[in-house]
């Protein structure tokens, strides 16, 4: 039976009823001063002819690696059936093949090919090469006119449009994917690399992606970084992983610990190695796991009877006596055991696991480039990509005429004014390029720290009584400067960090209770270097068990610290105890502070387990404002199915936060019942890809409306997705327009040339530069019952980037979304540190049955926030530097 072909040749001649997923753009923003900038975008032409889309199926094989698939298709096009594949088509490494002409496959447009690889390492000696069966099936014909109509706003986004965009992306990636290691949309070269130890090195590369925009198609090009396994002998890679040089440490007979073997196994599982054959060839194999015994202790049965050790086999049969017969072996997919010393790691293998935390700083440093250096690298990348020399690009009739980054007109928004409390030299200040300071300012609503205790987990020889006294004086002095009442505490306790942290903190708090007959309202904990486990235990005790505010300080930071350090600490302490540091001036953000339209601002996020983790859940967070000034927030946190993006419990979480909003408005702000409930909800959602927009609207927006209905309220909802994981970058055209870091100034916004063809969106760089090139946030407006103008949406989003309580800088995304990121990252604090839930790396490699059991255990053991903390901003500022460094 002939395959069903979706024929997109006959394009409708009318443009009626063009549907969009998000809010349709009807206007552009106009506020702010103009600023010419460069963006890392290059215009491309549309294909000239029909594109033929084929589905590729491997009937007898399981899913094959993308690199092997690419090799098979290359062999098929150039050696097996060049008469069929002229001109050459393009392939995405999975299921999609595109051709600029219809392939002569037969009357049903269906054909199966037998493909072998020429490489001698594909089969053992004496056997023929492995035959791979590949079936081609024509599934669609794509008329490029659908793209023309789409970018002109006359065509809805449908499967034909999405497939056409996919085809263009596959076309531009085909050439580099044949030459270099690649990872979906990026490829990498060894021209610029850095050894970071532990068997890893960093390679510089380039990201490229075709994206539709207003009236044009663009290619986004950016620099990219990959973590690679070091090439060479596998035994050297293993030693480098442990930072050792003596191979004997890998011998179980020499005391090689099993836990270290398993750690090494997780690191190299899935890596491709070359192993020798008796006739001098090298066969590519994939490492499955590591043996628990050395080659001299591992035996296997012979066909003719008897047994032989692996070491004896290589010495007697293959005449390859081992230099290290006591070392462990690798087990490959067939179950064969190969000694470590006989394995070689070929270059260009991307490590697709999570980068070790201790390497993060080196990765960030390597990936960081100042704006002008990054722009030069991007434009140089255009030469590496060499689109004009690519047969694949030419075959599809595509040209990229630009050799320089696109120059466009941006705008710089005016920052909001911020209000501080009585006693400040200036009650209202205006940030300059996204930053200000606390000099001569008092908090808008300071709190009093009446009862507190210091718990020191650093050794007393390194942090003695004098260090504690200086720290206490510095902290109290800074507190007074910002309007808080805080006097040095007599309660100071030292612990070694061993034993039950909760019992130690409870005993410390009892010292305060015995004198005041009341519990402390703050526990300040001094941590040693590497005190992560103590930190987690402290936060579990404070946030979950006892409901008391805790403030952790690193001993190395607070020893001899200056007033600025303690002023920053006070920013955190004040809000943890219920205070408010500053508020946006109501006149600056009328869209948020209109008294006739009480507005609640929400931020939501989901964080997923690291790559390679099985059984770990995803964690969710919803953060919402409760005050009229949108400066005070509460949070809900949950646990759900692993890697599920849609928030399962959003209805309940929203209902809880809406209730807390009304309670605060009536109880604290003394509003009437009529004015206690919100009339507007502005909902910022983080972490959603464009392919999930419809799903989010269908499920999360509905859940939000159900929560409102359950409370008998009908607020108008504006739903905005905030994206950080994109590759658009802004570059000032003139040095005089840049900030001190060389970036565009905070408040730079673009909503025209690079925006969505039909939907309302904009890019806003809301923070001043820190390191490297700043990344703007991408805002996509999916639903807007409030009918905000583009200027209103942009200004209120920019204003919310200034109310992040723990900093005197504007941040890269609105504060409620930022807080949601932090709440998600703190989810492990909801688990008892003395319990059975294991967050260590050793717990991440389970089979599917174990994964389901583990997930259920995570659900069962997730403990709710203490009631005393639910109304407070307990969440820490631990992610500030991480998020904004990643956005820099």
mmCIF file of C-alpha atoms in Angstrom, residues 194-202 227-231 233-245 249 260 263-269 271 345 349 351 353-360 362-363:
data_model
loop_
_atom_site.group_PDB
_atom_site.id
_atom_site.type_symbol
_atom_site.label_atom_id
_atom_site.label_comp_id
_atom_site.label_asym_id
_atom_site.label_seq_id
_atom_site.Cartn_x
_atom_site.Cartn_y
_atom_site.Cartn_z
ATOM 1 C CA UNK A 194 41.932 22.959 27.580
ATOM 2 C CA UNK A 195 42.863 20.051 29.850
ATOM 3 C CA UNK A 196 40.846 20.350 33.080
ATOM 4 C CA UNK A 197 42.058 17.131 34.686
ATOM 5 C CA UNK A 198 40.132 14.032 35.772
ATOM 6 C CA UNK A 199 40.391 12.630 32.240
ATOM 7 C CA UNK A 200 38.528 15.548 30.695
ATOM 8 C CA UNK A 201 39.271 18.399 28.350
ATOM 9 C CA UNK A 202 37.206 21.259 26.970
ATOM 10 C CA UNK A 227 33.475 18.416 27.673
ATOM 11 C CA UNK A 228 35.468 15.643 25.990
ATOM 12 C CA UNK A 229 37.126 12.469 27.202
ATOM 13 C CA UNK A 230 40.887 12.729 26.786
ATOM 14 C CA UNK A 231 42.172 10.677 23.877
ATOM 15 C CA UNK A 233 45.383 4.920 26.312
ATOM 16 C CA UNK A 234 42.369 4.084 28.455
ATOM 17 C CA UNK A 235 44.627 3.219 31.358
ATOM 18 C CA UNK A 236 45.955 6.799 31.332
ATOM 19 C CA UNK A 237 42.414 8.176 31.248
ATOM 20 C CA UNK A 238 41.524 6.103 34.326
ATOM 21 C CA UNK A 239 44.620 7.261 36.194
ATOM 22 C CA UNK A 240 43.889 10.868 35.258
ATOM 23 C CA UNK A 241 40.373 10.435 36.637
ATOM 24 C CA UNK A 242 41.880 9.650 40.039
ATOM 25 C CA UNK A 243 44.715 12.166 39.610
ATOM 26 C CA UNK A 244 47.238 9.333 40.055
ATOM 27 C CA UNK A 245 50.220 8.133 38.040
ATOM 28 C CA UNK A 249 46.180 1.505 42.072
ATOM 29 C CA UNK A 260 36.067 3.734 43.466
ATOM 30 C CA UNK A 263 32.706 5.600 40.409
ATOM 31 C CA UNK A 264 35.138 5.040 37.540
ATOM 32 C CA UNK A 265 32.614 2.764 35.831
ATOM 33 C CA UNK A 266 29.965 5.482 35.872
ATOM 34 C CA UNK A 267 32.492 7.865 34.364
ATOM 35 C CA UNK A 268 33.539 5.700 31.385
ATOM 36 C CA UNK A 269 30.417 3.613 30.750
ATOM 37 C CA UNK A 271 32.752 5.407 25.960
ATOM 38 C CA UNK A 345 40.280 6.116 23.471
ATOM 39 C CA UNK A 349 34.130 11.822 22.299
ATOM 40 C CA UNK A 351 31.069 13.319 27.752
ATOM 41 C CA UNK A 353 27.168 13.128 31.800
ATOM 42 C CA UNK A 354 27.017 15.914 34.361
ATOM 43 C CA UNK A 355 30.244 17.883 34.707
ATOM 44 C CA UNK A 356 31.795 17.262 38.151
ATOM 45 C CA UNK A 357 30.932 20.208 40.448
ATOM 46 C CA UNK A 358 34.584 20.937 41.161
ATOM 47 C CA UNK A 359 35.138 21.476 37.403
ATOM 48 C CA UNK A 360 32.290 23.963 36.936
ATOM 49 C CA UNK A 362 36.982 25.894 34.893
ATOM 50 C CA UNK A 363 34.183 25.250 32.398
#
